[in-house]
Amino acid sequence: MEKLAKAAIGEQDPGKLQFADIQRAENESINKRRSRIGRDKVRQISAKGGVPVYDTVALSLSGGGIRSAAFSLGVLQALNHQGVLNKIDYLSTVSGGGYIGTSLSATMSMSRGEFVFERGEQSQNTVAPGLASEISDTEAVGHIRNYSNYLIPRGFRDVLTGVAIVVRGLVANLGLLLPIVLLLAAITVWSNPNRTSLTCADFFGYPLCKYLPIESFGLTLFFALTGLVLFFLWALYRSLLRPDMLAEFRASAPFLAAAYLVFLAIVFFCELQPFLIDGMFDIADSGGFFSFFAGLIKTLAAVATPIAAVVTLFRQQLAAVLKNTSAESNLSTKFLAGFGKTAIWIAALALPLLIWLGYLYLCYWGIINDKAVPGSQGIHTPQWLLTGATIFSQHVTAWLGKCADSVLFATLIARPMSLLYLASGLALLVVSWLLKPNANSLHRLYRDRLSKAFLFDPNAHADDRLITRDDPSPDQKRDFDQLDTMRLSEIAPVFTPYHLINAALNIQGSDYANRRGRDADFFLFSPLYTGSLATGYARTRELEAIAPALDLATAMAISGAAVSSNMGAQSIRPLTPTLALLNFRLGYWLKNPKYVGVPARGLARVGAMLKARWYKPGSFLWSEITGRLYENSSDVYLTDGGHIENLGIYELLRRRCRVIIAVDADADPEMRYGSFVTLQRYARIDLGVRIEMPWERVSETTLALMRYRRDEKGSSPPKPAKGPHASIGIIDYGGGAKGFLVYLKSSVTGDENDYVRDYRRRYNEYPHESTGDQFFSEEQFEVYRALGFHVANGAFGGSEIVEVEGAPKPVTLMDKKNTTVKAVREALL
């Protein structure tokens, strides 16, 4: 319990970096920027209970892909316009919010603190109504707008490139899987060299059928009967024990019994293979009582494969349907959810069935048919394969005989197909050892596309021509110079808010304390430190030294790795093997911070250093397929931060910030605030922090507009309203210590500008169109950016009402009576 309590407040075991030291270093970094812009140093506000709160102001940008990036860009423009951006100490981003967040950090670092996404100076006034309702674009905004379709900015050419990369990844995965299939086929053919031997139970070629009552499944029957006897003896033994010795789970007998059942299942599966291969011979001979079993596998594989393709392509939509199904859902929604679950399981079986079918055919081709019926071919192996095996056998017989004169090698030489499978499998196994974890996944393609769109030097074009914000004729046809190799440690916190990039540490195989059911931990990238409570933290510079591929673009892509085989609590368990094998993986294998800069001495230090630099080729794919992912492995698997917490607020609560401005652009078509509810639960369980915030009126207003249909007779559109788009909640840190949460939600109230309202009339899902749509047009990008600006500018400009915790009705940030509003104004203005 003591260890759990320490984990909740961020303390770690001795020898590791302590969270208190990390926060102290962050505060020092924040103070450098505060000093540059004329603000006081960070101070600690202690409540009566002694619980500290720091007078820091934080901004979090939620996940949501390009939709969130566009919306958050508008929010950033409004915050700068209202003079709030200079008050931001922490910037915490997740997934799509990280696209524009890393762009902000990079451009402000390169421009020495200049905000390049707004033309002209920020407002020098305090928050007051009547300020400009829009601003002009800059060349930097134009660059991002041009790449709003960032995945395929050059159209069909990029589609072909992407397809080629996907195929390469599939072939790489095949290279990891095929050796295992070939080696298993070699063992099967060696054990059953001809068709007659298929009906005789054997142990690696040694016939056992003469000792068993039946031929097929003789071993299974024997071990099943033996198991019945053993289980009955166990029952008798339990009956003779004293009452104080009847514990079930503290004894070894239940574990041994479970292991025996697993062993029995393995024996049955092994004996099933020759049974099915014999059925394939029966099919070839146009007969056989059990031939339909082999045909059934082919039929199932043929039916499941197209279903698998459809489910894989539309997995996000299916997951959304399953997630949004509740007790109040109508019958059609529940039916669709049930159909979706069935389709997912069928899709999950398709690829294993195809692999199994491939193994069976390899065995079928390698076994000699010595029971051929009249008119059939005795040796059925394809001629090209048989010829290759014979030539291979003739060439290797001489030197192989010199290497070892044994029954094993003599047996293998007499079975050319078995020898061919064995040699091919071993050769591929050796070659596949060279395949690295991240080299052929989709991560790099995703990372490079994002880097091109969002990481650029606002001071120079790609032709090295320096530019200024006052350039009267900017060259819109040329891109900016790229910051593709900019490192995390090169972010300059003296010019930009201290950036926290949130990711999810996948630990599906771990029983790490307090993570049951989540399958993940909160992982963090920052300019100074990188890591999580589960792994411990490492200095970012030291981690970059042993993981040279880790840079700002990589961290941004990891934080947005929404599609992966393992996705924390959002994993689709049945599809995990399929997604891994089909290379639908945006996740990233990173050296474990646990083994970076370890202060151990002697052999312990040497072991830690080796573990930090070593990786196990091929094992990463197996770990992804099985979900055997741990926090203490040499490499850890990281995915989208939204796979554990999609708002980026959790780490800010750990830092006990006084004011947190949260931007929620998550896909929430039902306006249920699902990400916020999840955050409330995590904060209460892990940190002992409670958050109370009113949001019902924002939800009701937006839903009324989204659900309005103009073609319905007798219906009238809801009246436009001046908000609310935002809510202000109270953060209870405990012991009387409080903070404030200013929550900006992607929402509509009917008072938006003309082209936003026109877009909403044409697309009822707006502003919560699917995150699966990452191919934004210019119009689509602009309506989300404009909405973000409208929401933030109206709230902080005082022209729109906001919901406030404890207030009987919504008020504006100009209200001088509400104590919560006054406290927020004092911190921000």
CSV table of N, CA and C in Angstrom, one decimal, residues 467-603:
chain,number,residue,atom,x,y,z
A,467,ILE,N,13.4,34.9,-44.7
A,467,ILE,CA,12.2,35.7,-44.9
A,467,ILE,C,11.8,36.4,-43.6
A,468,THR,N,11.0,37.3,-43.7
A,468,THR,CA,10.5,38.0,-42.5
A,468,THR,C,9.0,38.1,-42.5
A,469,ARG,N,8.4,38.4,-41.4
A,469,ARG,CA,6.9,38.5,-41.3
A,469,ARG,C,6.4,39.6,-42.2
A,470,ASP,N,7.3,40.6,-42.4
A,470,ASP,CA,6.8,41.8,-43.2
A,470,ASP,C,7.2,41.7,-44.7
A,471,ASP,N,7.5,40.5,-45.1
A,471,ASP,CA,7.8,40.3,-46.5
A,471,ASP,C,6.6,40.7,-47.4
A,472,PRO,N,6.7,41.7,-48.2
A,472,PRO,CA,5.5,42.2,-49.0
A,472,PRO,C,5.1,41.2,-50.0
A,473,SER,N,6.0,40.4,-50.5
A,473,SER,CA,5.6,39.4,-51.5
A,473,SER,C,6.1,38.0,-51.2
A,474,PRO,N,5.6,37.4,-50.2
A,474,PRO,CA,6.0,36.1,-49.8
A,474,PRO,C,5.8,35.1,-51.0
A,475,ASP,N,6.8,34.2,-51.1
A,475,ASP,CA,6.7,33.2,-52.2
A,475,ASP,C,5.8,32.0,-51.7
A,476,GLN,N,4.6,32.0,-52.0
A,476,GLN,CA,3.7,31.0,-51.5
A,476,GLN,C,3.9,29.6,-52.1
A,477,LYS,N,4.6,29.6,-53.2
A,477,LYS,CA,4.8,28.3,-53.9
A,477,LYS,C,6.0,27.5,-53.4
A,478,ARG,N,6.8,28.1,-52.5
A,478,ARG,CA,7.9,27.4,-51.9
A,478,ARG,C,7.6,27.0,-50.5
A,479,ASP,N,8.0,25.8,-50.1
A,479,ASP,CA,7.8,25.4,-48.7
A,479,ASP,C,8.9,26.0,-47.8
A,480,PHE,N,8.6,26.0,-46.5
A,480,PHE,CA,9.6,26.5,-45.6
A,480,PHE,C,10.7,25.4,-45.4
A,481,ASP,N,11.8,25.8,-44.9
A,481,ASP,CA,12.9,24.9,-44.6
A,481,ASP,C,12.4,23.9,-43.5
A,482,GLN,N,12.6,22.6,-43.7
A,482,GLN,CA,12.1,21.6,-42.8
A,482,GLN,C,12.9,21.5,-41.5
A,483,LEU,N,12.3,21.1,-40.4
A,483,LEU,CA,12.9,20.8,-39.1
A,483,LEU,C,12.8,19.3,-38.8
A,484,ASP,N,13.1,18.5,-39.8
A,484,ASP,CA,12.8,17.1,-39.7
A,484,ASP,C,13.7,16.4,-38.7
A,485,THR,N,14.9,17.0,-38.5
A,485,THR,CA,15.8,16.3,-37.5
A,485,THR,C,15.9,17.0,-36.2
A,486,MET,N,15.0,18.0,-36.0
A,486,MET,CA,15.0,18.7,-34.7
A,486,MET,C,14.7,17.7,-33.5
A,487,ARG,N,15.6,17.8,-32.5
A,487,ARG,CA,15.4,16.9,-31.4
A,487,ARG,C,14.5,17.5,-30.3
A,488,LEU,N,14.0,16.6,-29.5
A,488,LEU,CA,13.2,17.0,-28.3
A,488,LEU,C,14.0,18.0,-27.4
A,489,SER,N,15.2,17.6,-27.2
A,489,SER,CA,16.0,18.4,-26.3
A,489,SER,C,16.4,19.8,-26.9
A,490,GLU,N,16.1,20.0,-28.2
A,490,GLU,CA,16.4,21.2,-28.8
A,490,GLU,C,15.3,22.2,-28.8
A,491,ILE,N,14.1,21.8,-28.2
A,491,ILE,CA,13.0,22.7,-27.9
A,491,ILE,C,13.6,23.7,-26.9
A,492,ALA,N,13.3,25.0,-27.2
A,492,ALA,CA,13.9,26.1,-26.3
A,492,ALA,C,12.8,26.6,-25.4
A,493,PRO,N,12.6,26.0,-24.1
A,493,PRO,CA,11.6,26.5,-23.2
A,493,PRO,C,11.7,27.9,-22.8
A,494,VAL,N,12.8,28.6,-23.1
A,494,VAL,CA,13.0,30.0,-22.8
A,494,VAL,C,12.1,30.8,-23.7
A,495,PHE,N,11.7,30.2,-24.9
A,495,PHE,CA,10.9,30.9,-25.9
A,495,PHE,C,9.5,30.4,-26.0
A,496,THR,N,9.3,29.2,-25.5
A,496,THR,CA,8.0,28.5,-25.7
A,496,THR,C,7.5,27.9,-24.4
A,497,PRO,N,6.2,27.6,-24.2
A,497,PRO,CA,5.7,26.9,-23.0
A,497,PRO,C,6.4,25.5,-23.0
A,498,TYR,N,6.6,25.0,-21.7
A,498,TYR,CA,7.3,23.8,-21.6
A,498,TYR,C,6.4,22.7,-22.1
A,499,HIS,N,6.9,21.9,-23.1
A,499,HIS,CA,6.0,21.0,-23.8
A,499,HIS,C,6.1,19.6,-23.2
A,500,LEU,N,4.9,19.0,-22.9
A,500,LEU,CA,4.7,17.7,-22.5
A,500,LEU,C,3.9,16.9,-23.7
A,501,ILE,N,4.6,15.9,-24.3
A,501,ILE,CA,4.0,15.2,-25.3
A,501,ILE,C,3.6,13.8,-24.8
A,502,ASN,N,2.3,13.5,-24.8
A,502,ASN,CA,1.7,12.4,-24.1
A,502,ASN,C,1.6,11.2,-25.1
A,503,ALA,N,2.0,10.0,-24.6
A,503,ALA,CA,1.9,8.8,-25.3
A,503,ALA,C,1.4,7.7,-24.4
A,504,ALA,N,1.1,6.5,-24.9
A,504,ALA,CA,0.6,5.4,-24.0
A,504,ALA,C,1.7,4.3,-24.1
A,505,LEU,N,2.1,3.9,-22.9
A,505,LEU,CA,3.0,2.7,-22.8
A,505,LEU,C,2.2,1.5,-22.7
A,506,ASN,N,2.3,0.6,-23.7
A,506,ASN,CA,1.5,-0.6,-23.7
A,506,ASN,C,2.2,-1.7,-22.9
A,507,ILE,N,1.5,-2.1,-21.8
A,507,ILE,CA,2.0,-3.2,-20.9
A,507,ILE,C,0.9,-4.2,-20.7
A,508,GLN,N,0.4,-4.7,-21.8
A,508,GLN,CA,-0.7,-5.7,-21.7
A,508,GLN,C,-0.4,-7.0,-21.0
A,509,GLY,N,0.9,-7.3,-21.0
A,509,GLY,CA,1.3,-8.6,-20.3
A,509,GLY,C,1.8,-8.3,-18.9
A,510,SER,N,1.7,-7.1,-18.4
A,510,SER,CA,2.2,-6.8,-17.0
A,510,SER,C,1.1,-6.8,-16.0
A,511,ASP,N,1.4,-7.1,-14.8
A,511,ASP,CA,0.5,-6.9,-13.7
A,511,ASP,C,0.9,-5.7,-12.8
A,512,TYR,N,1.5,-4.7,-13.5
A,512,TYR,CA,1.9,-3.4,-12.9
A,512,TYR,C,0.8,-2.9,-12.0
A,513,ALA,N,1.1,-2.5,-10.8
A,513,ALA,CA,0.1,-2.0,-9.8
A,513,ALA,C,-0.8,-0.9,-10.4
A,514,ASN,N,-2.1,-1.0,-10.1
A,514,ASN,CA,-3.1,0.0,-10.4
A,514,ASN,C,-3.3,0.2,-11.9
A,515,ARG,N,-2.9,-0.7,-12.8
A,515,ARG,CA,-3.1,-0.6,-14.2
A,515,ARG,C,-4.0,-1.7,-14.8
A,516,ARG,N,-4.6,-2.5,-13.9
A,516,ARG,CA,-5.4,-3.6,-14.4
A,516,ARG,C,-6.6,-3.1,-15.2
A,517,GLY,N,-6.8,-3.6,-16.4
A,517,GLY,CA,-7.9,-3.2,-17.2
A,517,GLY,C,-7.5,-2.1,-18.1
A,518,ARG,N,-6.4,-1.3,-17.8
A,518,ARG,CA,-6.0,-0.2,-18.7
A,518,ARG,C,-5.1,-0.7,-19.8
A,519,ASP,N,-4.2,-1.7,-19.4
A,519,ASP,CA,-3.2,-2.3,-20.3
A,519,ASP,C,-2.2,-1.3,-20.7
A,520,ALA,N,-2.1,-0.1,-20.0
A,520,ALA,CA,-1.2,0.9,-20.5
A,520,ALA,C,-0.9,1.8,-19.3
A,521,ASP,N,0.2,2.6,-19.5
A,521,ASP,CA,0.6,3.6,-18.5
A,521,ASP,C,0.8,4.9,-19.2
A,522,PHE,N,0.8,6.0,-18.5
A,522,PHE,CA,1.0,7.3,-19.0
A,522,PHE,C,2.5,7.5,-19.3
A,523,PHE,N,2.8,7.7,-20.6
A,523,PHE,CA,4.2,7.9,-21.0
A,523,PHE,C,4.4,9.3,-21.5
A,524,LEU,N,5.5,9.9,-21.2
A,524,LEU,CA,5.7,11.3,-21.4
A,524,LEU,C,7.0,11.6,-22.1
A,525,PHE,N,7.0,12.4,-23.2
A,525,PHE,CA,8.2,13.0,-23.8
A,525,PHE,C,8.2,14.5,-23.4
A,526,SER,N,9.4,15.0,-23.1
A,526,SER,CA,9.6,16.4,-22.8
A,526,SER,C,11.0,16.8,-23.1
A,527,PRO,N,11.3,18.1,-23.2
A,527,PRO,CA,12.7,18.5,-23.5
A,527,PRO,C,13.7,18.1,-22.5
A,528,LEU,N,13.3,17.8,-21.3
A,528,LEU,CA,14.3,17.5,-20.2
A,528,LEU,C,14.2,16.0,-19.9
A,529,TYR,N,13.0,15.4,-19.7
A,529,TYR,CA,12.9,14.0,-19.2
A,529,TYR,C,11.8,13.3,-20.1
A,530,THR,N,12.1,12.0,-20.2
A,530,THR,CA,11.2,11.1,-20.9
A,530,THR,C,11.0,9.8,-20.1
A,531,GLY,N,9.7,9.3,-20.1
A,531,GLY,CA,9.5,8.1,-19.4
A,531,GLY,C,8.1,8.0,-18.8
A,532,SER,N,7.9,7.1,-17.8
A,532,SER,CA,6.6,6.9,-17.1
A,532,SER,C,6.9,6.4,-15.7
A,533,LEU,N,5.9,6.3,-14.9
A,533,LEU,CA,6.0,5.8,-13.6
A,533,LEU,C,6.4,4.3,-13.7
A,534,ALA,N,5.8,3.6,-14.6
A,534,ALA,CA,6.1,2.2,-14.8
A,534,ALA,C,7.5,1.9,-15.1
A,535,THR,N,8.1,2.7,-16.0
A,535,THR,CA,9.5,2.4,-16.4
A,535,THR,C,10.5,3.3,-15.7
A,536,GLY,N,10.1,4.3,-15.0
A,536,GLY,CA,11.0,5.3,-14.5
A,536,GLY,C,11.3,6.3,-15.6
A,537,TYR,N,12.0,7.4,-15.3
A,537,TYR,CA,12.3,8.5,-16.2
A,537,TYR,C,13.8,8.5,-16.5
A,538,ALA,N,14.1,9.0,-17.7
A,538,ALA,CA,15.5,9.2,-18.1
A,538,ALA,C,15.6,10.6,-18.7
A,539,ARG,N,16.8,11.1,-18.6
A,539,ARG,CA,17.1,12.4,-19.2
A,539,ARG,C,17.0,12.3,-20.7
A,540,THR,N,16.3,13.2,-21.3
A,540,THR,CA,16.0,13.1,-22.7
A,540,THR,C,17.2,13.0,-23.6
A,541,ARG,N,18.2,13.8,-23.2
A,541,ARG,CA,19.5,13.8,-24.0
A,541,ARG,C,20.2,12.5,-23.9
A,542,GLU,N,20.1,11.8,-22.8
A,542,GLU,CA,20.8,10.5,-22.6
A,542,GLU,C,20.0,9.5,-23.4
A,543,LEU,N,18.7,9.5,-23.4
A,543,LEU,CA,17.9,8.6,-24.2
A,543,LEU,C,18.1,8.8,-25.7
A,544,GLU,N,18.2,10.1,-26.1
A,544,GLU,CA,18.5,10.4,-27.6
A,544,GLU,C,19.8,9.8,-28.0
A,545,ALA,N,20.8,9.7,-27.1
A,545,ALA,CA,22.1,9.3,-27.4
A,545,ALA,C,22.1,7.8,-27.8
A,546,ILE,N,21.2,7.0,-27.1
A,546,ILE,CA,21.2,5.5,-27.4
A,546,ILE,C,20.0,5.2,-28.3
A,547,ALA,N,19.1,6.2,-28.6
A,547,ALA,CA,18.0,6.0,-29.6
A,547,ALA,C,18.1,7.1,-30.5
A,548,PRO,N,19.0,7.1,-31.5
A,548,PRO,CA,19.2,8.3,-32.4
A,548,PRO,C,18.0,8.6,-33.3
A,549,ALA,N,17.1,7.7,-33.4
A,549,ALA,CA,15.9,8.0,-34.3
A,549,ALA,C,14.9,8.8,-33.5
A,550,LEU,N,15.1,8.9,-32.2
A,550,LEU,CA,14.1,9.7,-31.4
A,550,LEU,C,14.4,11.2,-31.6
A,551,ASP,N,13.4,11.9,-32.2
A,551,ASP,CA,13.4,13.3,-32.3
A,551,ASP,C,12.0,13.9,-32.1
A,552,LEU,N,11.9,15.1,-32.4
A,552,LEU,CA,10.6,15.8,-32.1
A,552,LEU,C,9.5,15.2,-33.1
A,553,ALA,N,9.8,15.0,-34.3
A,553,ALA,CA,8.9,14.4,-35.3
A,553,ALA,C,8.5,13.0,-34.9
A,554,THR,N,9.4,12.2,-34.4
A,554,THR,CA,9.1,10.9,-33.9
A,554,THR,C,8.2,10.9,-32.7
A,555,ALA,N,8.5,11.8,-31.8
A,555,ALA,CA,7.6,11.9,-30.6
A,555,ALA,C,6.2,12.3,-31.0
A,556,MET,N,6.1,13.2,-31.9
A,556,MET,CA,4.8,13.7,-32.4
A,556,MET,C,4.0,12.5,-33.0
A,557,ALA,N,4.7,11.7,-33.8
A,557,ALA,CA,4.0,10.6,-34.5
A,557,ALA,C,3.7,9.5,-33.5
A,558,ILE,N,4.5,9.2,-32.5
A,558,ILE,CA,4.2,8.3,-31.5
A,558,ILE,C,2.9,8.7,-30.8
A,559,SER,N,2.9,9.9,-30.4
A,559,SER,CA,1.7,10.5,-29.6
A,559,SER,C,0.4,10.4,-30.4
A,560,GLY,N,0.6,10.3,-31.8
A,560,GLY,CA,-0.6,10.2,-32.6
A,560,GLY,C,-0.8,8.9,-33.3
A,561,ALA,N,-0.1,7.8,-32.8
A,561,ALA,CA,-0.2,6.5,-33.4
A,561,ALA,C,-1.5,5.8,-33.1
A,562,ALA,N,-2.6,6.3,-33.7
A,562,ALA,CA,-3.9,5.8,-33.3
A,562,ALA,C,-4.2,4.4,-33.8
A,563,VAL,N,-3.6,3.9,-34.8
A,563,VAL,CA,-3.9,2.6,-35.3
A,563,VAL,C,-2.7,1.7,-35.0
A,564,SER,N,-3.0,0.6,-34.3
A,564,SER,CA,-1.9,-0.3,-33.9
A,564,SER,C,-2.5,-1.6,-33.5
A,565,SER,N,-1.6,-2.6,-33.4
A,565,SER,CA,-2.1,-3.9,-33.0
A,565,SER,C,-2.5,-3.9,-31.5
A,566,ASN,N,-1.7,-3.2,-30.7
A,566,ASN,CA,-2.0,-3.0,-29.3
A,566,ASN,C,-2.3,-1.5,-29.0
A,567,MET,N,-3.4,-1.2,-28.4
A,567,MET,CA,-3.8,0.2,-28.2
A,567,MET,C,-4.3,0.4,-26.8
A,568,GLY,N,-3.5,0.0,-25.8
A,568,GLY,CA,-3.9,0.2,-24.4
A,568,GLY,C,-5.3,-0.3,-24.1
A,569,ALA,N,-6.1,0.5,-23.4
A,569,ALA,CA,-7.4,0.1,-23.0
A,569,ALA,C,-8.4,0.0,-24.2
A,570,GLN,N,-8.0,0.6,-25.4
A,570,GLN,CA,-8.8,0.6,-26.6
A,570,GLN,C,-8.4,-0.5,-27.5
A,571,SER,N,-7.6,-1.5,-27.1
A,571,SER,CA,-7.2,-2.6,-28.0
A,571,SER,C,-8.5,-3.4,-28.3
A,572,ILE,N,-8.5,-3.8,-29.6
A,572,ILE,CA,-9.5,-4.8,-30.0
A,572,ILE,C,-8.9,-6.1,-30.0
A,573,ARG,N,-9.0,-6.8,-28.8
A,573,ARG,CA,-8.2,-8.0,-28.6
A,573,ARG,C,-8.3,-9.0,-29.7
A,574,PRO,N,-9.5,-9.4,-30.2
A,574,PRO,CA,-9.5,-10.4,-31.2
A,574,PRO,C,-8.7,-10.0,-32.5
A,575,LEU,N,-8.6,-8.7,-32.8
A,575,LEU,CA,-7.9,-8.3,-34.0
A,575,LEU,C,-6.4,-8.0,-33.8
A,576,THR,N,-5.9,-8.2,-32.5
A,576,THR,CA,-4.5,-7.9,-32.3
A,576,THR,C,-3.6,-8.7,-33.2
A,577,PRO,N,-3.7,-10.0,-33.3
A,577,PRO,CA,-2.8,-10.7,-34.2
A,577,PRO,C,-2.9,-10.3,-35.6
A,578,THR,N,-4.1,-10.1,-36.1
A,578,THR,CA,-4.4,-9.7,-37.5
A,578,THR,C,-3.7,-8.4,-37.8
A,579,LEU,N,-4.0,-7.4,-36.9
A,579,LEU,CA,-3.4,-6.1,-37.2
A,579,LEU,C,-1.9,-6.1,-37.2
A,580,ALA,N,-1.3,-6.9,-36.3
A,580,ALA,CA,0.2,-7.0,-36.2
A,580,ALA,C,0.7,-7.7,-37.5
A,581,LEU,N,0.1,-8.8,-37.9
A,581,LEU,CA,0.6,-9.5,-39.1
A,581,LEU,C,0.4,-8.7,-40.4
A,582,LEU,N,-0.7,-8.0,-40.5
A,582,LEU,CA,-1.0,-7.2,-41.7
A,582,LEU,C,-0.2,-5.9,-41.7
A,583,ASN,N,0.5,-5.6,-40.6
A,583,ASN,CA,1.4,-4.4,-40.5
A,583,ASN,C,0.6,-3.1,-40.4
A,584,PHE,N,-0.6,-3.2,-39.8
A,584,PHE,CA,-1.3,-2.0,-39.5
A,584,PHE,C,-0.8,-1.5,-38.1
A,585,ARG,N,0.4,-1.0,-38.2
A,585,ARG,CA,1.1,-0.6,-36.9
A,585,ARG,C,1.7,0.8,-37.1
A,586,LEU,N,1.2,1.7,-36.3
A,586,LEU,CA,1.8,3.0,-36.3
A,586,LEU,C,2.6,3.2,-35.0
A,587,GLY,N,2.5,2.2,-34.1
A,587,GLY,CA,3.2,2.3,-32.8
A,587,GLY,C,4.7,2.2,-33.0
A,588,TYR,N,5.5,2.4,-31.9
A,588,TYR,CA,6.9,2.6,-32.0
A,588,TYR,C,7.6,1.8,-30.8
A,589,TRP,N,8.7,1.1,-31.2
A,589,TRP,CA,9.5,0.4,-30.2
A,589,TRP,C,10.6,1.3,-29.8
A,590,LEU,N,10.7,1.7,-28.5
A,590,LEU,CA,11.7,2.6,-28.0
A,590,LEU,C,12.5,2.0,-26.9
A,591,LYS,N,13.8,2.3,-26.8
A,591,LYS,CA,14.6,1.8,-25.8
A,591,LYS,C,14.0,2.2,-24.4
A,592,ASN,N,14.0,1.3,-23.5
A,592,ASN,CA,13.3,1.5,-22.2
A,592,ASN,C,14.1,2.5,-21.4
A,593,PRO,N,13.4,3.6,-21.0
A,593,PRO,CA,14.1,4.6,-20.1
A,593,PRO,C,14.7,4.0,-18.8
A,594,LYS,N,14.1,2.9,-18.4
A,594,LYS,CA,14.5,2.2,-17.2
A,594,LYS,C,16.0,1.9,-17.2
A,595,TYR,N,16.6,1.6,-18.4
A,595,TYR,CA,18.0,1.2,-18.4
A,595,TYR,C,18.9,2.3,-19.0
A,596,VAL,N,18.4,3.5,-19.0
A,596,VAL,CA,19.2,4.6,-19.4
A,596,VAL,C,19.8,5.4,-18.2
A,597,GLY,N,21.1,5.6,-18.2
A,597,GLY,CA,21.7,6.3,-17.1
A,597,GLY,C,21.5,5.7,-15.8
A,598,VAL,N,21.5,4.3,-15.7
A,598,VAL,CA,21.3,3.6,-14.5
A,598,VAL,C,22.5,3.8,-13.6
A,599,PRO,N,22.4,4.3,-12.3
A,599,PRO,CA,23.5,4.5,-11.4
A,599,PRO,C,24.1,3.3,-10.8
A,600,ALA,N,23.7,2.1,-11.2
A,600,ALA,CA,24.2,0.9,-10.6
A,600,ALA,C,25.7,0.7,-10.9
A,601,ARG,N,26.4,-0.1,-10.2
A,601,ARG,CA,27.8,-0.3,-10.3
A,601,ARG,C,28.1,-1.7,-10.7
A,602,GLY,N,29.4,-1.9,-11.2
A,602,GLY,CA,29.9,-3.3,-11.4
A,602,GLY,C,29.1,-4.0,-12.5
A,603,LEU,N,28.8,-5.3,-12.3
A,603,LEU,CA,28.2,-6.1,-13.3
A,603,LEU,C,26.7,-5.7,-13.5
